[in-house]
Amino acid sequence: IVASSNKLAQDASLSEIMSALQKTYCETIAYEFEHVMSPAVKQWFAEFVESTDSQGAVWRKERFHELLVRAELPSVKRYGIEGSESIVVLLDQLVFEAAQYGVTDIVAGLSHRGRLGILTSLFEYPKDEVLRKLRGGSEFSDGSPHTGDMVVDLAKSATLNYPGIDSPINVDILCNACHLDSGMPIGMGKSRTKDINIARAKNNQNHTIGDHVLPVSLHGDSSFAGQGIVAESLGMSGLTHFTNGGTVHVIINNQVGYTTPASHTRTTRYASDIAKFVDIPIIHVNGDHPEELARAARTADVVIDVWTFRKRGHNELDEPSFTQPAMYKRINSRKSIPAMYEDKLIESGELTREKADKVRKQWLESLNIAFADSFSCNPVDPTRPPGWSKLGAPHEYPTEEATGVNTNELSNIGVKSVTTSESVTVHPRIERFHIKPRLKKLQEGAGLDWATAEALAFGSLLTEGYNVRLSGQDVGRGTFSQRHAMLVCQETEKVYVPLNHMNADSQEQRMGKLEVVNSNLCEGAVVGFEYGVSVEDPFTLAIWEAQFGDFYNNSQTMFDGYIVSGETKWGQQNGLVLLLPHGFDGGGPDHSSCRLERHLQLSNDPVDGHTDAMPNIYVTYPTTPAQFFHLLRRQVKRNFRKPLIVAAPKTMLRLASATSALNEMSPGTCFKPVLDDPTTRDPHSVKRVMVVSGKLYYDLAKLKNENPLGEHVAIVRVEELTPFPRRELFHVLSRYDNATDFVWVQEEPRNAGAYAFAAPRIKSMLPQHATLRYVGRSEHAATCSGVETQQAAEHVQLTTEAFDGLRGLVADLVIDSIATQHEKQHDKPASVISASVSHRWASRAVYAAHSSDH
């Protein structure tokens, strides 16, 4: 169908129609949209393409020429843009078009290829800072604590102004790790959050997501076709809680992946074919023609496949003819794209040779000046996103602030968390086993379970104006059917989120919103998306919950490259919470462990405690609902942000002994990194101290209660593993001045869990001559056994072993007591110094000096 607006006469001949269609579809730009399922969208796109093609657009040709000249940035290994310089024209036109339509912000995810050329030519990254980096210097100011990144990962936001457009447009360049296309979902999360926040600030009631922010994502041809994160991101791009209004994806298609030809990098015809499954129109453009790339930039939410070439190898030190000799004979025999475009403009009289030479001379002069300045320049650190300026960067260990809330208010929130409208018919089992028990326990003020404590944390934050975004597979109901943050009407299937129906106490009170996001069945892209949300908005409590903690490993790139290292590399803080259900309860080797050892290995917490500098992450294993309540509130009540990894409960969710009273969340209460044994009557009678983290505590506590010598055992819980609570733990351990046996007990294998991390830190604070024994499973290659009887037998063995040898320890205590009494009666010094007496806690001054503060 030929668009009616393409200026063809109604009675045009077939040859005239064919000529018009060939001009639109069969020259240096082509369109694919037959795969789009909607006839209306297909019709609209065809009409748009055919009508705009005939409008004879007036391009900013001198601007294009100037950008092409600037894109050629000579240097060493930098993954240059030579052969693909016209990409800069495409990006410039995208920003220009967006600004004309009222877009205020661009979120741009750049690839390695051409990054420096794009940053310096278009996004005005200071050239002296780039050259300083190329010479081996830092991209950060002198004395900055940040370690920086590779030169091809530089990022700094920019503000661009265009003639004839009143408002400037902000360009947010994403910090991204080297893992190909890993930044794609992060850009999606960041742009969606930025757009929503702009609309809120403008009080825009008729806001459609995408009105204010345009996301742009650059890709290589081989990575777009080969990286699974691309399919994951595209797959969730149209989902209600993940859409950002549409992203422009630009493929820099230089027809080779490192040294591998396209025929070996994909099975599809085009590198862009993966995008067809999400109904995205695709535009193929010949990169030799900058004006055609500008034409392609007129459409949003598309994939633009730019067919180009790579002038040099994968980087400037590679020799490409080793593997592509025929291709590089042709490449080396042709003119560059800037030179061809310059000749075209000069031949048409749109540019003079003198003007062209002047542009090139000015650019080279500016590079020479920048090179000279690079020896003395002190880079300006990137500006923090809106909202982050209200927070400080942490430099010292914080003093824990109270995060408790008035109990009457909490009780009211708890009631509202299970209150629905009359139009919602609740499932009878939810009514019986979830709603009624919660109301009863709230009334009693005791026996509150984990789901209730979580609802109280969420609700109290909402009343204080914070937003909460809970994302993951099946999070609305909860993997273990424990949460029910959203209720589905049994008659209409309408979703009702009770906490979003709390009323403000006054007109001035701004209520936050709880966004319950049942995600698609993937981990990598969803975690990346939530990281983008957290990076953009520090006042939204962004949470990702794994179905089981083991499943986080599908998002390992996000953890390693972004969440735990982003602040160190880029100065980019985030407060993402990761709930990873953990515990050996018969689930088998892939449903039992969130791999605590891996997360702890990623912590920069010093083994010897030589510095008070804040570690990069918090890793916790809470054992009570109240502790969990305080953790969630603490995450946004602090004046800084750090990622929080929680080994979340499974069997503890419904364990009667793992409950909390309402007064444990009252004003003046807070999270405690270490919990002492609440059953210890006389610390001086304790001979064995068990140090444990997590749910195993309840099994040990039960055995202690049943053991006749249990009074001589203290079970100390380490609730926060990093930053390791040295002073708090020392304060607790030093109470047991007659203890001679210190044991770390865990249910994980010895080569897993927290033992390897905690052991050297605990040993450094124990008294002289004391050691730390290990009790737990031996080393395993798999997380645990998949045979339930074997796993149960191992559990019995390790918990029994934890109490072995108590009689001998108690006998020592009796002997020490008799010896002490004898010495007092005869007024003589002891002739034999027992092991317990030789323990000198005060020798650990680094801990003892501060222990009274806790």
Coordinates of N, CA and C in Angstrom, one line a residue, residues 22 28 83 142 148 186 233 245 251 274 291 317 341 362 376 409 419 490 515 577 595 615 649 706 722 788 843:
Q22 N 10.7 1.8 -5.0 CA 12.1 1.5 -5.1 C 12.9 2.6 -4.5
T28 N 19.9 2.9 -0.6 CA 20.9 2.7 0.5 C 20.2 2.6 1.9
G83 N 35.7 3.7 9.9 CA 34.9 2.8 9.0 C 33.4 2.9 9.4
D142 N 42.5 14.2 41.1 CA 43.7 13.8 41.9 C 43.2 13.5 43.3
G148 N 38.7 3.7 38.7 CA 38.6 4.0 37.3 C 38.4 2.7 36.5
I186 N 20.2 -2.4 32.1 CA 20.5 -1.3 33.1 C 20.0 0.0 32.5
S233 N 16.5 -9.0 27.5 CA 16.1 -7.6 27.6 C 15.0 -7.3 26.7
G245 N 9.0 2.9 27.3 CA 8.5 3.7 26.2 C 9.1 3.4 24.8
I251 N 22.9 -1.0 15.8 CA 23.9 -2.0 15.6 C 25.0 -1.5 14.7
I274 N 17.2 -11.2 15.7 CA 16.7 -11.6 17.1 C 15.6 -10.6 17.5
E291 N 23.7 10.9 5.5 CA 22.3 11.4 5.4 C 21.2 10.4 5.5
L317 N 46.0 -2.5 17.5 CA 47.3 -3.3 17.5 C 47.1 -4.6 16.8
Y341 N 32.3 11.9 2.2 CA 31.2 12.8 2.4 C 31.6 14.2 2.1
Q362 N 41.2 23.2 12.7 CA 40.8 23.7 14.0 C 40.7 22.4 15.0
S376 N 48.8 18.4 32.8 CA 48.5 19.2 34.1 C 47.0 19.2 34.5
E409 N 1.2 2.5 65.2 CA 1.3 2.8 63.8 C 1.6 1.5 63.0
T419 N -6.1 -5.8 54.3 CA -7.5 -5.3 54.2 C -7.8 -5.0 52.7
Q490 N -11.0 -13.5 43.2 CA -11.4 -14.8 42.7 C -12.5 -14.7 41.6
E515 N 5.4 -1.1 44.3 CA 5.3 -1.7 42.9 C 5.7 -3.1 43.0
V577 N 18.7 -4.1 47.0 CA 18.5 -5.2 47.9 C 18.3 -6.5 47.2
R595 N 25.1 -19.2 47.8 CA 26.6 -19.1 47.6 C 27.1 -17.9 48.4
P615 N 33.2 -1.1 53.6 CA 33.3 -2.1 52.6 C 32.3 -1.7 51.5
P649 N 15.1 -16.2 54.3 CA 14.6 -17.4 55.0 C 13.8 -18.3 54.0
E706 N 18.0 -29.2 75.3 CA 17.8 -30.6 75.6 C 19.0 -31.2 76.3
T722 N 29.4 -9.0 56.4 CA 30.3 -7.9 55.9 C 29.4 -6.7 55.8
E788 N 17.8 -37.1 50.2 CA 17.3 -36.5 51.4 C 17.8 -37.2 52.6
S843 N 44.2 -7.9 75.6 CA 45.3 -7.8 74.7 C 44.9 -7.4 73.3

